[in-house]
Amino acid sequence: MFRKVSLALAATLIVASAAWADPIEGNWKTQAGSTAAIAGSGSFSITLKSGKYAGKTIGSFKAAGDNKYTGTITDPETDKTYSGKATLSGASLKMSGCVLGGLICKSQTWHKL
């Protein structure tokens, strides 16, 4: 009896943790056509899963509230790291890398896979 209750509790916790996952987590199609995986809990890392730079970690973000995230983003081609921000809207994620305190930013939109 104890084993059945333990298994049921474990299954419930697994399903509940998936429901509590942050909406930014998952696989995203970048503007360049590569796949990027965003994973973490509280602090999120971005790793390219396909394309020329597959396996490279290109960012680190933390939730800033209201579907907004802040952190750093790295251009995989130049290895330059910028102040980053992201805004989630449905199945779209607007990613921005900025310099000069956010005065100059370059953005692109990724789509959830």
PDB file of C-alpha atoms in Angstrom:
ATOM      1  CA  MET A   1       0.000   0.000   0.000  1.00  0.00           C
ATOM      2  CA  PHE A   2       2.794   2.418   0.935  1.00  0.00           C
ATOM      3  CA  ARG A   3       4.510   1.774  -2.404  1.00  0.00           C
ATOM      4  CA  LYS A   4       1.353   2.621  -4.392  1.00  0.00           C
ATOM      5  CA  VAL A   5       0.885   5.852  -2.435  1.00  0.00           C
ATOM      6  CA  SER A   6       4.568   6.767  -2.966  1.00  0.00           C
ATOM      7  CA  LEU A   7       4.316   6.132  -6.715  1.00  0.00           C
ATOM      8  CA  ALA A   8       1.126   8.186  -6.967  1.00  0.00           C
ATOM      9  CA  LEU A   9       2.734  11.043  -5.028  1.00  0.00           C
ATOM     10  CA  ALA A  10       5.848  10.948  -7.240  1.00  0.00           C
ATOM     11  CA  ALA A  11       3.735  10.999 -10.417  1.00  0.00           C
ATOM     12  CA  THR A  12       1.726  13.944  -9.086  1.00  0.00           C
ATOM     13  CA  LEU A  13       4.887  15.911  -8.267  1.00  0.00           C
ATOM     14  CA  ILE A  14       6.337  15.270 -11.734  1.00  0.00           C
ATOM     15  CA  VAL A  15       3.163  16.494 -13.444  1.00  0.00           C
ATOM     16  CA  ALA A  16       2.919  19.493 -11.105  1.00  0.00           C
ATOM     17  CA  SER A  17       6.525  20.523 -11.679  1.00  0.00           C
ATOM     18  CA  ALA A  18       5.940  20.501 -15.445  1.00  0.00           C
ATOM     19  CA  ALA A  19       2.915  22.747 -14.935  1.00  0.00           C
ATOM     20  CA  TRP A  20       4.999  25.151 -12.827  1.00  0.00           C
ATOM     21  CA  ALA A  21       7.754  25.420 -15.449  1.00  0.00           C
ATOM     22  CA  ASP A  22       8.541  28.938 -16.518  1.00  0.00           C
ATOM     23  CA  PRO A  23       7.106  29.699 -19.993  1.00  0.00           C
ATOM     24  CA  ILE A  24      10.539  30.800 -21.272  1.00  0.00           C
ATOM     25  CA  GLU A  25      11.866  27.251 -20.835  1.00  0.00           C
ATOM     26  CA  GLY A  26      11.974  25.035 -23.900  1.00  0.00           C
ATOM     27  CA  ASN A  27      13.234  25.020 -27.460  1.00  0.00           C
ATOM     28  CA  TRP A  28      13.143  28.143 -29.602  1.00  0.00           C
ATOM     29  CA  LYS A  29      13.779  28.786 -33.311  1.00  0.00           C
ATOM     30  CA  THR A  30      16.176  31.705 -33.607  1.00  0.00           C
ATOM     31  CA  GLN A  31      15.940  34.326 -36.327  1.00  0.00           C
ATOM     32  CA  ALA A  32      18.999  32.700 -37.980  1.00  0.00           C
ATOM     33  CA  GLY A  33      17.124  29.357 -38.127  1.00  0.00           C
ATOM     34  CA  SER A  34      19.038  27.550 -35.366  1.00  0.00           C
ATOM     35  CA  THR A  35      17.395  25.877 -32.388  1.00  0.00           C
ATOM     36  CA  ALA A  36      18.169  27.317 -28.939  1.00  0.00           C
ATOM     37  CA  ALA A  37      17.281  25.564 -25.698  1.00  0.00           C
ATOM     38  CA  ILE A  38      16.426  27.654 -22.645  1.00  0.00           C
ATOM     39  CA  ALA A  39      16.596  25.767 -19.362  1.00  0.00           C
ATOM     40  CA  GLY A  40      16.870  26.505 -15.684  1.00  0.00           C
ATOM     41  CA  SER A  41      14.959  27.486 -12.619  1.00  0.00           C
ATOM     42  CA  GLY A  42      15.202  31.084 -11.467  1.00  0.00           C
ATOM     43  CA  SER A  43      18.314  31.535 -13.594  1.00  0.00           C
ATOM     44  CA  PHE A  44      18.023  30.435 -17.218  1.00  0.00           C
ATOM     45  CA  SER A  45      20.824  29.499 -19.613  1.00  0.00           C
ATOM     46  CA  ILE A  46      20.542  29.565 -23.394  1.00  0.00           C
ATOM     47  CA  THR A  47      22.400  26.920 -25.396  1.00  0.00           C
ATOM     48  CA  LEU A  48      22.366  26.525 -29.160  1.00  0.00           C
ATOM     49  CA  LYS A  49      21.273  23.007 -30.126  1.00  0.00           C
ATOM     50  CA  SER A  50      21.661  23.226 -33.904  1.00  0.00           C
ATOM     51  CA  GLY A  51      23.449  25.252 -36.540  1.00  0.00           C
ATOM     52  CA  LYS A  52      27.048  26.333 -36.923  1.00  0.00           C
ATOM     53  CA  TYR A  53      27.505  27.052 -33.203  1.00  0.00           C
ATOM     54  CA  ALA A  54      25.640  24.023 -31.761  1.00  0.00           C
ATOM     55  CA  GLY A  55      26.603  23.317 -28.151  1.00  0.00           C
ATOM     56  CA  LYS A  56      27.611  26.892 -27.399  1.00  0.00           C
ATOM     57  CA  THR A  57      26.033  28.633 -24.407  1.00  0.00           C
ATOM     58  CA  ILE A  58      25.013  32.099 -25.533  1.00  0.00           C
ATOM     59  CA  GLY A  59      23.116  33.622 -22.656  1.00  0.00           C
ATOM     60  CA  SER A  60      22.043  33.763 -19.045  1.00  0.00           C
ATOM     61  CA  PHE A  61      18.807  35.395 -17.884  1.00  0.00           C
ATOM     62  CA  LYS A  62      16.761  35.864 -14.725  1.00  0.00           C
ATOM     63  CA  ALA A  63      13.059  36.610 -14.479  1.00  0.00           C
ATOM     64  CA  ALA A  64      12.315  40.319 -14.010  1.00  0.00           C
ATOM     65  CA  GLY A  65       8.531  39.936 -13.725  1.00  0.00           C
ATOM     66  CA  ASP A  66       5.641  40.381 -16.127  1.00  0.00           C
ATOM     67  CA  ASN A  67       7.127  38.017 -18.800  1.00  0.00           C
ATOM     68  CA  LYS A  68      10.361  40.033 -18.894  1.00  0.00           C
ATOM     69  CA  TYR A  69      13.881  38.712 -18.374  1.00  0.00           C
ATOM     70  CA  THR A  70      17.274  40.379 -17.946  1.00  0.00           C
ATOM     71  CA  GLY A  71      20.826  39.120 -18.142  1.00  0.00           C
ATOM     72  CA  THR A  72      23.538  38.703 -20.746  1.00  0.00           C
ATOM     73  CA  ILE A  73      23.551  37.492 -24.331  1.00  0.00           C
ATOM     74  CA  THR A  74      26.600  36.515 -26.394  1.00  0.00           C
ATOM     75  CA  ASP A  75      26.927  36.822 -30.156  1.00  0.00           C
ATOM     76  CA  PRO A  76      28.163  33.317 -31.061  1.00  0.00           C
ATOM     77  CA  GLU A  77      29.979  34.605 -34.138  1.00  0.00           C
ATOM     78  CA  THR A  78      32.118  37.230 -32.369  1.00  0.00           C
ATOM     79  CA  ASP A  79      32.006  35.918 -28.765  1.00  0.00           C
ATOM     80  CA  LYS A  80      31.096  39.433 -27.604  1.00  0.00           C
ATOM     81  CA  THR A  81      28.746  39.554 -24.620  1.00  0.00           C
ATOM     82  CA  TYR A  82      26.099  42.237 -24.217  1.00  0.00           C
ATOM     83  CA  SER A  83      23.586  43.328 -21.649  1.00  0.00           C
ATOM     84  CA  GLY A  84      20.481  41.385 -22.592  1.00  0.00           C
ATOM     85  CA  LYS A  85      16.769  41.540 -22.164  1.00  0.00           C
ATOM     86  CA  ALA A  86      13.934  39.350 -23.337  1.00  0.00           C
ATOM     87  CA  THR A  87      10.175  39.785 -23.469  1.00  0.00           C
ATOM     88  CA  LEU A  88       7.831  36.833 -23.837  1.00  0.00           C
ATOM     89  CA  SER A  89       4.568  37.332 -25.747  1.00  0.00           C
ATOM     90  CA  GLY A  90       2.648  34.130 -26.422  1.00  0.00           C
ATOM     91  CA  ALA A  91       4.888  31.858 -28.514  1.00  0.00           C
ATOM     92  CA  SER A  92       7.291  34.695 -29.414  1.00  0.00           C
ATOM     93  CA  LEU A  93      10.366  35.812 -27.518  1.00  0.00           C
ATOM     94  CA  LYS A  94      11.901  39.179 -28.357  1.00  0.00           C
ATOM     95  CA  MET A  95      15.626  39.005 -27.542  1.00  0.00           C
ATOM     96  CA  SER A  96      17.770  42.147 -27.342  1.00  0.00           C
ATOM     97  CA  GLY A  97      21.457  42.736 -26.790  1.00  0.00           C
ATOM     98  CA  CYS A  98      22.378  46.266 -25.722  1.00  0.00           C
ATOM     99  CA  VAL A  99      25.388  48.525 -25.176  1.00  0.00           C
ATOM    100  CA  LEU A 100      25.796  51.925 -23.536  1.00  0.00           C
ATOM    101  CA  GLY A 101      23.296  51.149 -20.783  1.00  0.00           C
ATOM    102  CA  GLY A 102      20.565  50.146 -23.227  1.00  0.00           C
ATOM    103  CA  LEU A 103      20.958  53.172 -25.460  1.00  0.00           C
ATOM    104  CA  ILE A 104      21.803  51.054 -28.524  1.00  0.00           C
ATOM    105  CA  CYS A 105      20.137  47.650 -28.876  1.00  0.00           C
ATOM    106  CA  LYS A 106      19.933  44.988 -31.559  1.00  0.00           C
ATOM    107  CA  SER A 107      16.875  42.737 -31.394  1.00  0.00           C
ATOM    108  CA  GLN A 108      15.465  39.615 -32.954  1.00  0.00           C
ATOM    109  CA  THR A 109      12.374  37.531 -32.395  1.00  0.00           C
ATOM    110  CA  TRP A 110      12.489  33.806 -31.636  1.00  0.00           C
ATOM    111  CA  HIS A 111       9.542  31.417 -31.923  1.00  0.00           C
ATOM    112  CA  LYS A 112       8.683  28.530 -29.589  1.00  0.00           C
ATOM    113  CA  LEU A 113       8.976  25.063 -31.080  1.00  0.00           C
TER     114      LEU A 113
END
